[in-house]
Coordinates of C-alpha atoms (C1' of nucleotides) in Angstrom, one line a residue:
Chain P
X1 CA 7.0 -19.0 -61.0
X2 CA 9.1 -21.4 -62.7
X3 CA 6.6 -23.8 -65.1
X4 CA 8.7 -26.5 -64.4
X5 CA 12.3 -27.1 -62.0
X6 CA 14.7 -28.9 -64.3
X7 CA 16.0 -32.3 -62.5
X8 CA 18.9 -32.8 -64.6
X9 CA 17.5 -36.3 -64.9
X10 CA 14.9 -38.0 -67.3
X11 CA 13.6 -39.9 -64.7
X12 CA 12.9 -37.2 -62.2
X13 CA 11.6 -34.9 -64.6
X14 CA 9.1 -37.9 -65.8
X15 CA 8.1 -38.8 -61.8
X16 CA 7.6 -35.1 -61.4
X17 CA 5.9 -34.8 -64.8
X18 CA 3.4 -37.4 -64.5
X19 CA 2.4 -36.4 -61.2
X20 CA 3.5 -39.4 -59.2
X21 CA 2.6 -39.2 -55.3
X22 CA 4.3 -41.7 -52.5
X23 CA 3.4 -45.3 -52.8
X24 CA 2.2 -45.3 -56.5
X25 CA 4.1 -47.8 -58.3
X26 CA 6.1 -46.5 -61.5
X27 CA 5.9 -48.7 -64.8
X28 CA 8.2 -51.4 -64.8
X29 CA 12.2 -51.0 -66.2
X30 CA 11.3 -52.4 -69.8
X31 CA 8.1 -49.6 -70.0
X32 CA 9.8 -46.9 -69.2
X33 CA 12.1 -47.8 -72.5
X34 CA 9.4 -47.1 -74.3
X35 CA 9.5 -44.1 -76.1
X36 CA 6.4 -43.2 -75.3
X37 CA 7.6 -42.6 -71.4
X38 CA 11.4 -42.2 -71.2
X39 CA 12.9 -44.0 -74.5
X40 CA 16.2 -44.5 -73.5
X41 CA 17.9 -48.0 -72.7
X42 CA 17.9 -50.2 -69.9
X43 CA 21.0 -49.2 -68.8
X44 CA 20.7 -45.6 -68.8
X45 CA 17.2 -45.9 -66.8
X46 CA 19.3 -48.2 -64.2
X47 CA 21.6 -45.5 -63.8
X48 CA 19.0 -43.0 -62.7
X49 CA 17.0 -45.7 -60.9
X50 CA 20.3 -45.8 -58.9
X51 CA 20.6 -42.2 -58.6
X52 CA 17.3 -41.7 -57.4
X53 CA 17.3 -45.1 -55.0
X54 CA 20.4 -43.8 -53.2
X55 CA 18.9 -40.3 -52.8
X56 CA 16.0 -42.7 -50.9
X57 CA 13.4 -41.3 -53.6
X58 CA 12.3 -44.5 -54.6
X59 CA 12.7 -48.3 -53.8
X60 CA 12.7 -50.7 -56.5
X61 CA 12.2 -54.1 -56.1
X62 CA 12.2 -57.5 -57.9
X63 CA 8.3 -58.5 -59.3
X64 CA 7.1 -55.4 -57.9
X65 CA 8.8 -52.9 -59.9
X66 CA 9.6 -49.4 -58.2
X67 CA 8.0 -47.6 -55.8
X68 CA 7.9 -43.8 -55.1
X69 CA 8.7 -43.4 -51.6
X70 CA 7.6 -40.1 -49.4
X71 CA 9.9 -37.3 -49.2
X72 CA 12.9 -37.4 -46.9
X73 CA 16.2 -35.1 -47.0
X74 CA 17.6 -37.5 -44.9
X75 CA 19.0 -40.2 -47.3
X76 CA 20.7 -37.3 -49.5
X77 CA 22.6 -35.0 -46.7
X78 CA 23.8 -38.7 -44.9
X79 CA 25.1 -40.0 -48.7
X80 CA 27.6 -37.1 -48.8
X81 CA 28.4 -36.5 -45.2
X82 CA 29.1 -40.3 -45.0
X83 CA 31.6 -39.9 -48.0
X84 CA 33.3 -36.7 -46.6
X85 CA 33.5 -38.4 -43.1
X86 CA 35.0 -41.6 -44.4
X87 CA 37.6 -39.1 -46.5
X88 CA 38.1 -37.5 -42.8
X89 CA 36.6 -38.3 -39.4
X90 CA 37.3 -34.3 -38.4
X91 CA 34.1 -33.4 -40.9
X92 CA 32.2 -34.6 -38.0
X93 CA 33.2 -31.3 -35.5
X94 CA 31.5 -29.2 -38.4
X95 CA 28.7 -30.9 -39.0
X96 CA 28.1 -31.2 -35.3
X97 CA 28.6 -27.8 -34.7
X98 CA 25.6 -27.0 -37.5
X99 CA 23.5 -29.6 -35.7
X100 CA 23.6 -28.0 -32.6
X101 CA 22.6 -24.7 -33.9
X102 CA 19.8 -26.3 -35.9
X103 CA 18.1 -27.4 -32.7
X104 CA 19.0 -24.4 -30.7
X105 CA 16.9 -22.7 -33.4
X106 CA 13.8 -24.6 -34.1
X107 CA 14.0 -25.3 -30.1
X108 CA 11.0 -23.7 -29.3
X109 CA 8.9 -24.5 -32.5
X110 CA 9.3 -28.4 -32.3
X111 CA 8.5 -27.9 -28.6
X112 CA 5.8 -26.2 -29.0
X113 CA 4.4 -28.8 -31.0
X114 CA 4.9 -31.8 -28.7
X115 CA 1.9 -33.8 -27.0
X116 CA 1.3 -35.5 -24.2
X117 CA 2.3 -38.8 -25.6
X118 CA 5.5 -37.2 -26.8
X119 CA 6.4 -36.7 -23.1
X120 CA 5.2 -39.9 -22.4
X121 CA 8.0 -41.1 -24.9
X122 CA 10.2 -39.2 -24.1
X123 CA 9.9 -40.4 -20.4
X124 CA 10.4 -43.7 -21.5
X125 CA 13.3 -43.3 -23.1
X126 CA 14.9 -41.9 -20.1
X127 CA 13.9 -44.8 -18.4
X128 CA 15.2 -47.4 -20.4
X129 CA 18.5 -45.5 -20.7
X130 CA 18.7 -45.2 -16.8
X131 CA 17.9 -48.8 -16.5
X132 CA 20.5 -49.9 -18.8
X133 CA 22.9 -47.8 -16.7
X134 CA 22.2 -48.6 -13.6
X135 CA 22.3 -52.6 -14.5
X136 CA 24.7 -54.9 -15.7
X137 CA 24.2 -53.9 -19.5
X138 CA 27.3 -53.3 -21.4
X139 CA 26.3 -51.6 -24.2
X140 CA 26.0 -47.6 -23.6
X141 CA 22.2 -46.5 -24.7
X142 CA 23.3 -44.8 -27.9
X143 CA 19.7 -46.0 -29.5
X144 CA 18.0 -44.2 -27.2
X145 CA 20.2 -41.1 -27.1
X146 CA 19.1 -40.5 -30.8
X147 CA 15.7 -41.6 -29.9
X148 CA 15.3 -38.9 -27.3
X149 CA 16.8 -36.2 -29.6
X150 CA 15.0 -37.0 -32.5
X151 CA 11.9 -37.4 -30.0
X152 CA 12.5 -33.8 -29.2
X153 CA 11.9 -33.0 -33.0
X154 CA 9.5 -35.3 -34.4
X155 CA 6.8 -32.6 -34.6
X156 CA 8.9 -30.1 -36.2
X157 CA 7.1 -29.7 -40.1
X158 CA 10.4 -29.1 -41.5
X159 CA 11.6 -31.8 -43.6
X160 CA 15.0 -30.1 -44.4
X161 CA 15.6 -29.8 -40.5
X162 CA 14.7 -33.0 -39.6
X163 CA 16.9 -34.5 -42.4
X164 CA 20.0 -33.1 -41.5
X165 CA 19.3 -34.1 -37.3
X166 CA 18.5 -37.5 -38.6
X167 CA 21.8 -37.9 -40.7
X168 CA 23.5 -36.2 -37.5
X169 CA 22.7 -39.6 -35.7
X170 CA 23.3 -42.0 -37.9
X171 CA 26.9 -40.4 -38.5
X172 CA 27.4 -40.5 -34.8
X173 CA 26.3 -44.6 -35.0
X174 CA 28.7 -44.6 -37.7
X175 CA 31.4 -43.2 -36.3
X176 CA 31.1 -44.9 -33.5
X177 CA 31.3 -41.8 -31.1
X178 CA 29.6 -43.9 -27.7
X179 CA 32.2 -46.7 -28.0
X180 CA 34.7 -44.9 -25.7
X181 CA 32.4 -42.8 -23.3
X182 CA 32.4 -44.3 -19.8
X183 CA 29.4 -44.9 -17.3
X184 CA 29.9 -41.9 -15.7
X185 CA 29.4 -39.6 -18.5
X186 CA 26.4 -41.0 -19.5
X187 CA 24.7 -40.7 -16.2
X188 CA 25.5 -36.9 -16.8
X189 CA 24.2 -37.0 -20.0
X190 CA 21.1 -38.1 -18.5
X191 CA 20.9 -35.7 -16.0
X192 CA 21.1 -33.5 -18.6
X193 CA 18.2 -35.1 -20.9
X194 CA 16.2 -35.6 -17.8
X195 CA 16.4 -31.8 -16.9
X196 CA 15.4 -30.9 -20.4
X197 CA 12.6 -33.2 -20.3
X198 CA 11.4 -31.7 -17.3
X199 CA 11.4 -28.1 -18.2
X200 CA 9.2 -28.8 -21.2
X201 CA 7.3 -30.7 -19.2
X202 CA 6.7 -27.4 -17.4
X203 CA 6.4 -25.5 -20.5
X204 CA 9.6 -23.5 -20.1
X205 CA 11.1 -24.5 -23.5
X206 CA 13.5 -21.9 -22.6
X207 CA 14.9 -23.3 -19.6
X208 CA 15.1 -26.8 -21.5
X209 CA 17.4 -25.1 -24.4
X210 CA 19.5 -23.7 -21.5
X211 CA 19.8 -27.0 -20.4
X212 CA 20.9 -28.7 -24.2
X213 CA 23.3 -25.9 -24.7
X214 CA 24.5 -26.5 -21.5
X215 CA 24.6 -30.7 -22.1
X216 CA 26.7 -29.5 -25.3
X217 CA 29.3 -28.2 -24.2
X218 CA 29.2 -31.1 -21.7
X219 CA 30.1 -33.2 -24.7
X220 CA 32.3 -31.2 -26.2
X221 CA 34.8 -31.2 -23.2
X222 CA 34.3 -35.4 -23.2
X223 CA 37.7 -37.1 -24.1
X224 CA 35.5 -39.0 -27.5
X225 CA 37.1 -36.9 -29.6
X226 CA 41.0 -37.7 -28.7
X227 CA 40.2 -41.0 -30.5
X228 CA 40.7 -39.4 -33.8
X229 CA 43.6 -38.8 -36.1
X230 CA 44.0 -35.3 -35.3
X231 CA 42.4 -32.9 -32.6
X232 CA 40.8 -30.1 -34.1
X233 CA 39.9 -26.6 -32.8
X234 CA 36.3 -25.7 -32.2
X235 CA 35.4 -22.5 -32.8
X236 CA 31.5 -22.1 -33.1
X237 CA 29.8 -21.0 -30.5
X238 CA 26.1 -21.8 -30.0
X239 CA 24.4 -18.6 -30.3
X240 CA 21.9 -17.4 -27.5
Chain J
X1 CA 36.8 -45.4 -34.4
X2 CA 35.5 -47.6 -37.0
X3 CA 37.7 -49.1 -38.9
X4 CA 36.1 -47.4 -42.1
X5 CA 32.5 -46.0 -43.2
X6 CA 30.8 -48.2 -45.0
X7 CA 29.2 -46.4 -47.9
X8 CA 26.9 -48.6 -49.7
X9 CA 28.7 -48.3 -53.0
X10 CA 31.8 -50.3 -54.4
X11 CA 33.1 -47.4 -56.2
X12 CA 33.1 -44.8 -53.4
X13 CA 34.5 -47.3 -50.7
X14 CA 36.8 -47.9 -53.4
X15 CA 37.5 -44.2 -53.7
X16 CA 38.1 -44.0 -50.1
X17 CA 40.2 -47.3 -49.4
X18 CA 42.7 -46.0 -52.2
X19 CA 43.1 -43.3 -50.6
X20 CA 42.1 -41.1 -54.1
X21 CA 42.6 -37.2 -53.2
X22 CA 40.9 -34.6 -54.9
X23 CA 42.4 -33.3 -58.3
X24 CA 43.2 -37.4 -58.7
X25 CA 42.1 -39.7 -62.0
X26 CA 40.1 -42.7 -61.1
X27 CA 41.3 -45.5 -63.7
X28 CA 39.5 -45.8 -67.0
X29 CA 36.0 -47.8 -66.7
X30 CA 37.9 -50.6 -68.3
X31 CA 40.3 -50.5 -65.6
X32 CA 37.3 -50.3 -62.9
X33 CA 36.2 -53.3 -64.0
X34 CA 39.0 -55.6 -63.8
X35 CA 39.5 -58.3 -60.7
X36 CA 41.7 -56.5 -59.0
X37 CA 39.5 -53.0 -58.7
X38 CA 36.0 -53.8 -58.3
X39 CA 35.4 -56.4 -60.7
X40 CA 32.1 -55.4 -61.7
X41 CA 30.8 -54.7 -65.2
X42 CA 30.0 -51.4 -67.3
X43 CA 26.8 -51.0 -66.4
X44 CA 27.4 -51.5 -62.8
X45 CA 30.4 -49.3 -62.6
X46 CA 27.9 -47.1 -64.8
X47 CA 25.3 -46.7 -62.3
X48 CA 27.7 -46.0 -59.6
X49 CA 29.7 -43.2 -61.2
X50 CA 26.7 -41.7 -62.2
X51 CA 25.5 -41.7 -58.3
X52 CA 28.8 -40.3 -57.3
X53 CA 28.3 -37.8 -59.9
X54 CA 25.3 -36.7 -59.0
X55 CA 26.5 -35.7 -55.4
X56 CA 29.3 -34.0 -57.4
X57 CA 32.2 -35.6 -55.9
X58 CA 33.6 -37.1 -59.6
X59 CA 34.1 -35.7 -63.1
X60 CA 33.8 -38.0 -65.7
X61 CA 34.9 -37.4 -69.4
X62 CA 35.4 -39.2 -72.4
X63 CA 39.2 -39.5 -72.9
X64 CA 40.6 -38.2 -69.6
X65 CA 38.2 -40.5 -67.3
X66 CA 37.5 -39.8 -64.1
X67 CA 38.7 -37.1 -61.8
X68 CA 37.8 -36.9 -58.2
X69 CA 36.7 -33.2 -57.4
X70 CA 36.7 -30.9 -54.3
X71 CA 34.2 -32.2 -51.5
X72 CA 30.8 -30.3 -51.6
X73 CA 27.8 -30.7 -49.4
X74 CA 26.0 -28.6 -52.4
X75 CA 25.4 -31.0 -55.1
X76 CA 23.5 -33.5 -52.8
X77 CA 21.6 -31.2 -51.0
X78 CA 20.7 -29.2 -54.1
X79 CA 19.4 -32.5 -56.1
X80 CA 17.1 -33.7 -53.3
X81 CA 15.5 -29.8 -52.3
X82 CA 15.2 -29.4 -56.3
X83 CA 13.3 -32.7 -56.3
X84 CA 11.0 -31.6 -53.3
X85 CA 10.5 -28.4 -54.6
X86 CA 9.3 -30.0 -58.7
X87 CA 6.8 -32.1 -56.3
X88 CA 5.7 -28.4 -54.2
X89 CA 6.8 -25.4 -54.3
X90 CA 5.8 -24.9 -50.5
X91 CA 8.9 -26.6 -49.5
X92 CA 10.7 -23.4 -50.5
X93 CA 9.2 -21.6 -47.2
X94 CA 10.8 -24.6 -45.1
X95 CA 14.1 -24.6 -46.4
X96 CA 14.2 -20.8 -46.4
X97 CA 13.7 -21.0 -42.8
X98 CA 16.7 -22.7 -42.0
X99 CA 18.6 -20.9 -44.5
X100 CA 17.8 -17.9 -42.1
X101 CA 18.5 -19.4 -39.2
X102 CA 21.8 -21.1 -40.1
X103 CA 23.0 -17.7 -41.8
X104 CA 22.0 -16.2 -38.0
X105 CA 23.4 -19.1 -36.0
X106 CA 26.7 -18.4 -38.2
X107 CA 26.5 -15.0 -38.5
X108 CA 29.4 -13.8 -36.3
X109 CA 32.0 -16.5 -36.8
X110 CA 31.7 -15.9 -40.5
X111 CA 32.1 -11.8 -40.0
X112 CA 35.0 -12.6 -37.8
X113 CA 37.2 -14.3 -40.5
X114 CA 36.4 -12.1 -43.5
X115 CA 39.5 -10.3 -45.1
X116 CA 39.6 -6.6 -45.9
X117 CA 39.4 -7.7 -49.6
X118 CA 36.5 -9.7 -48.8
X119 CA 34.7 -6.4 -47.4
X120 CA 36.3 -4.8 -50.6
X121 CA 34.3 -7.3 -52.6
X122 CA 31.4 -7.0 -51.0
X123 CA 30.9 -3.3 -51.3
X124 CA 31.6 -3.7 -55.2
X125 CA 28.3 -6.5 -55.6
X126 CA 26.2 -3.4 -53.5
X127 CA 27.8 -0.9 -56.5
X128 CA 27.1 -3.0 -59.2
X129 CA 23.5 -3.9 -57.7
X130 CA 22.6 -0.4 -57.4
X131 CA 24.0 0.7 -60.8
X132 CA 21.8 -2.0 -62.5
X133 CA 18.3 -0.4 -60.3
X134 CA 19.5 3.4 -61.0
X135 CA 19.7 2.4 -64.8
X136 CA 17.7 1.5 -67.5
X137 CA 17.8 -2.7 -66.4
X138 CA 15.3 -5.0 -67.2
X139 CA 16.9 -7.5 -65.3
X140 CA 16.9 -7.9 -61.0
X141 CA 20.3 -8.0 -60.0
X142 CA 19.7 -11.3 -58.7
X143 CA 23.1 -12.4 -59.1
X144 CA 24.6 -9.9 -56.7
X145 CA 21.9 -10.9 -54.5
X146 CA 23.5 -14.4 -54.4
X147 CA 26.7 -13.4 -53.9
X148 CA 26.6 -10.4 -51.0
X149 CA 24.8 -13.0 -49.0
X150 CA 27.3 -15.8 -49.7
X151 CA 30.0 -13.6 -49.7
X152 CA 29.5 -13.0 -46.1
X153 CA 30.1 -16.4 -45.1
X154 CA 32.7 -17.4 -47.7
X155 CA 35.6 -17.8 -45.1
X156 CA 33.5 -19.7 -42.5
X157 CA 34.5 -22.7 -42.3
X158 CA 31.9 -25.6 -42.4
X159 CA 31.3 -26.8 -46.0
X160 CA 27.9 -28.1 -44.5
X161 CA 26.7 -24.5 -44.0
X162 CA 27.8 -23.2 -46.9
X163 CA 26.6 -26.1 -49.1
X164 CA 23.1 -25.4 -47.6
X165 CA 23.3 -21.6 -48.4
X166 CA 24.6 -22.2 -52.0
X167 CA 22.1 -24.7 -52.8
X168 CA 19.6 -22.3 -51.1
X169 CA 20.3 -19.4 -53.7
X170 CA 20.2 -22.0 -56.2
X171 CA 16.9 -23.1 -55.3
X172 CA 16.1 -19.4 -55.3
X173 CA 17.0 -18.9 -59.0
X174 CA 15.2 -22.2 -59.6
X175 CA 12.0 -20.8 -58.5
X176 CA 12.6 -17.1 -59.7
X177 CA 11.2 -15.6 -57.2
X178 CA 13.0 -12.8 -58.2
X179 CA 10.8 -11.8 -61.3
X180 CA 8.0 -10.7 -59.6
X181 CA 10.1 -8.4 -57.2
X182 CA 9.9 -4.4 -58.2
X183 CA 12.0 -1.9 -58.6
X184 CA 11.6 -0.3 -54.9
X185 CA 11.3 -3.5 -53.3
X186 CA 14.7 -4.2 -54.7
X187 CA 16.1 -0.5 -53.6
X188 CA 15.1 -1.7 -49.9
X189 CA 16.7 -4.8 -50.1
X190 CA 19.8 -3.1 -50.9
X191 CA 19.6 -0.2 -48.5
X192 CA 19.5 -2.7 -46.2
X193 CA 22.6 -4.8 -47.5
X194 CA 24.3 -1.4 -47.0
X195 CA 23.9 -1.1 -43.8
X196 CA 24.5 -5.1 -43.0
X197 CA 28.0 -4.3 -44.8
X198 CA 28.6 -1.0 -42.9
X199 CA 28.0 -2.2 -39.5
X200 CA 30.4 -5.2 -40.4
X201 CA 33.3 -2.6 -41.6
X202 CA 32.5 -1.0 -38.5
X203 CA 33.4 -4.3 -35.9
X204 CA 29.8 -4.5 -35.3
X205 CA 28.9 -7.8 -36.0
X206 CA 25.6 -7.8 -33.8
X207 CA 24.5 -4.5 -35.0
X208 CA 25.1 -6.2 -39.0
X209 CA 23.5 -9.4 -38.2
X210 CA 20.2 -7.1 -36.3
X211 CA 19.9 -5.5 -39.9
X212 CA 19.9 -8.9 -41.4
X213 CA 17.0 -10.4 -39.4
X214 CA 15.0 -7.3 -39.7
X215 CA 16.1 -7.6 -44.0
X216 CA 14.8 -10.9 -43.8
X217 CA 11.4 -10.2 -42.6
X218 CA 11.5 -7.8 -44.9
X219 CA 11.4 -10.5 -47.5
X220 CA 8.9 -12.4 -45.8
X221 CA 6.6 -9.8 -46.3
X222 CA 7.1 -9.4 -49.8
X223 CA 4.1 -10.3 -52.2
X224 CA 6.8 -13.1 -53.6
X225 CA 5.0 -16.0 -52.3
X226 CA 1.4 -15.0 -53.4
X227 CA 2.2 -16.5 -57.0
X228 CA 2.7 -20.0 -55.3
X229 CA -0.3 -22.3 -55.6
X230 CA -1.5 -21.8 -52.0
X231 CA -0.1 -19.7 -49.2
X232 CA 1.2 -21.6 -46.6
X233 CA 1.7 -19.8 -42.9
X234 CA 5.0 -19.2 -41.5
X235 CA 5.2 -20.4 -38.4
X236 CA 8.8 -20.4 -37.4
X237 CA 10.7 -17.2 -35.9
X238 CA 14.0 -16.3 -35.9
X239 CA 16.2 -16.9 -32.5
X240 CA 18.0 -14.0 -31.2
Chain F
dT1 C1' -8.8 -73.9 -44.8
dG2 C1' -3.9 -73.8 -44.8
dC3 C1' 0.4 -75.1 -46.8
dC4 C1' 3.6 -75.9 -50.4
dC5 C1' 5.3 -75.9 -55.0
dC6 C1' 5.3 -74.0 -59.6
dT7 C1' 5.4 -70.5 -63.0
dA8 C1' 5.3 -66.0 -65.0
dT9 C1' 7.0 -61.5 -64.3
dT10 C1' 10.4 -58.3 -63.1
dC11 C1' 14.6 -56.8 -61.5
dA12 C1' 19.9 -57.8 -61.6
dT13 C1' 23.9 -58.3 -64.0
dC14 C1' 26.9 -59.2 -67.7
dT15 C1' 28.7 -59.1 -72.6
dG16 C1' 29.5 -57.2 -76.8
dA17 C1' 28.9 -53.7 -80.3
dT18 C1' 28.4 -49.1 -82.1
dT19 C1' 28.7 -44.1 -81.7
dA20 C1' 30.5 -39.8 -80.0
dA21 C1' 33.8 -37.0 -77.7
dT22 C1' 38.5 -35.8 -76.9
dC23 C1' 43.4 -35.8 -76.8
dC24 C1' 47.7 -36.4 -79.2
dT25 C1' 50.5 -36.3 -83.0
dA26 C1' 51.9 -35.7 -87.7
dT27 C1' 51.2 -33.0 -91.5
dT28 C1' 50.2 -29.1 -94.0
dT29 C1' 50.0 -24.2 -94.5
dT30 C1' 51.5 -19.5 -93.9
Chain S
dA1 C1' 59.6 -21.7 -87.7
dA2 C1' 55.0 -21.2 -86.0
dA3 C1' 50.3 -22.0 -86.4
dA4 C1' 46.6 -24.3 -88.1
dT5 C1' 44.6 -28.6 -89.5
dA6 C1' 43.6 -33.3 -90.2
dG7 C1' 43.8 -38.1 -88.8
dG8 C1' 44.3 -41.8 -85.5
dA9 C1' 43.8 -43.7 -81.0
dT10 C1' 41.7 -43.8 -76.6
dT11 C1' 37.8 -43.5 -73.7
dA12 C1' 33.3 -42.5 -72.4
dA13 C1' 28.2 -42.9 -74.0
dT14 C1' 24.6 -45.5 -75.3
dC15 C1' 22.2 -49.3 -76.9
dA16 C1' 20.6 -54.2 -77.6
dG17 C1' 20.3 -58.7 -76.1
dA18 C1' 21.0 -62.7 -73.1
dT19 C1' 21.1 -65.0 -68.8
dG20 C1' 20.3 -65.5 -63.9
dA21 C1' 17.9 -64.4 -59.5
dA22 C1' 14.1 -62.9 -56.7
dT23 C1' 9.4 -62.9 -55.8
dA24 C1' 4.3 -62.5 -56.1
dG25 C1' 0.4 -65.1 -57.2
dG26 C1' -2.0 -69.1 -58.5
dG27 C1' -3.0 -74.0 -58.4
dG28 C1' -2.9 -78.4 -56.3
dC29 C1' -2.8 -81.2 -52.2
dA30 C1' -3.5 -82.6 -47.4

DNA sequence: TGCCCCTATTCATCTGATTAATCCTATTTT
DNA sequence: AAAATAGGATTAATCAGATGAATAGGGGCA
């Protein structure tokens, strides 16, 4: 074992070094000038404050100073994809394609894992989507399409996993994906969700994973992505 | 569509509204700073380069300035699993779960587009790796390790997988987990990356990726992990 | 007690100066 | 003439210091 991962970063290597947990406060910017705990300048600590704020690591705020935040891969993998999908909307195909195989995998494990209460949730959201359908809303439930997804995989102990789903969603909100689907896609797509709900309900995770691979392709075959600049092929399949 | 992805940072909307391509310079720092570009000082235009540098989408050097460089999903990922693995090492377990499943989930597409010389190639690292175990070596051909595995999915084309596979066998030198392997540990490793690369010569993409699962539980049941601080249970399988 | 204002602390941002790295060119050397 | 070298100019790298803005916490007042 390594005795210590190099961070390429003073400030990193001093959180990690001094044994810093989520929520402890770190010393303020002039402090850790001090040579005794980083010794560089204001500006060079700002710089890897930044780094490390936009990486969601830690929050730093006026009077209070910084704070260490709890883990999340979250704040990293949506930083770049955001950059490569403002330098081209067809990025989105290929990181959709990885997010579908990502839950496809860990299907059965965050399944597993669900209680009760999930359901419950779950169930709700259904509801409220259905609700919004069926009445005069005219905003498509996009909030609780992510909510349901995510729902699916809140148990799941895998930080890494979780990250990348999370930044899957708020790339969809970004780009704006739900703005052109009609009323009657979205009561398919929550058929769909109600079907999966349903077979885990009844403990046949498998039969639920049919059903999202099936509600997939469904998407796929949606006209949302004619919108963009250029059609692209789509070549993954979701392995079974 | 949106009308443009907001990224949270003058610089790289900057990037993006100026349509910069890769290979590009940025203007000088001085430049940056004027009205008419972002109109922000040194130490703000500071902090930002040094985020966008950190994801490893800009090169900046005294005298030439800044270039814009080749879109990877490596860098970002790789900075935040480093940082999660300096706070515990058990995050390695989690990330090398995915890493299994997304080289599974992409196993065949990836096969599928390799190149004769690719196969060429990869024969050569399985050579090379066995020369360095038949002779007098100290050192674990860890490097050839790295690159069979990512040579297999070299052509696929989703810079999100392959940025979390590279940054995987980053994170895998990081922790050297390779120094406590042995010398017949390593000689099944690579009997079995002979016959992942045989069965792909052959067509036989299933058959290659078969040997792969069973290589990688191979790993799992290596003493590697034992040296980490506590042993942590591996929950998740493999999908097939 | 509960509300509001004041003040000290800390971050936020900018400016200017010095140092170091690097490229380009002119000069010297072979 | 070609190659090596030295010097100058440009740009990033880093620092120090000043000013402004945000905010938490205390003290006074109803």
């Amino acid at each position: 074992m390594p005795d210590r991962i190099d961070l390429d970063s003073d400030l990193l290597n001093y959180i990690i070094k001094n044994g810093f947990q989520p929520g402890d406060r770190l010393p303020t910017i002039s402090e850790l000038q001090d040579p005794n705990n980083l010794g560089i300048s204001v500006s060079k600590v700002r710089e890897q404050l930044e780094v490390a704020r936009a990486l969601g690591l830690v929050e730093v705020r006026s009077k209070t100073g910084t704070r260490l935040k709890e883990y999340s891969f979250t704040p990293a993998v949506r930083l770049s994809l955001f950059f490569a999908l403002a330098t081209d909307l067809r990025f989105f195909e290929q990181f959709s394609a990885l997010r579908t195989h990502l839950e496809v995998a860990f299907w059965n494990e965050a399944c597993a894992r669900l209680t009760a209460d999930d359901l419950t949730e779950l169930r709700q959201y259904v509801g409220a989507a259905r609700a919004k359908l069926s009445g005069q809303w005219i905003r498509i439930p996009s909030e609780e399409h992510r909510a349901f997804h995510l729902g699916i995989f809140k148990r799941l102990d895998n930080p890494f996993v979780l990250g990348l789903l999370e930044a899957y969603w708020d790339a969809y909100e970004a780009v704006e994906l739900n703005r052109y689907a009609d009323y009657a896609y979205h009561q398919q797509v929550w058929d769909y969700h109600e079907r999966i709900l349903d077979a885990i309900c009844a403990g046949d995770f498998d039969a639920a994973k049919t059903a999202f691979i099936e509600h997939t392709r469904l998407l796929r075959h949606q006209p949302r992505m004619q919108d963009m600049e250029s059609s692209v092929e789509f070549s993954s399949e979701v392995t079974e």
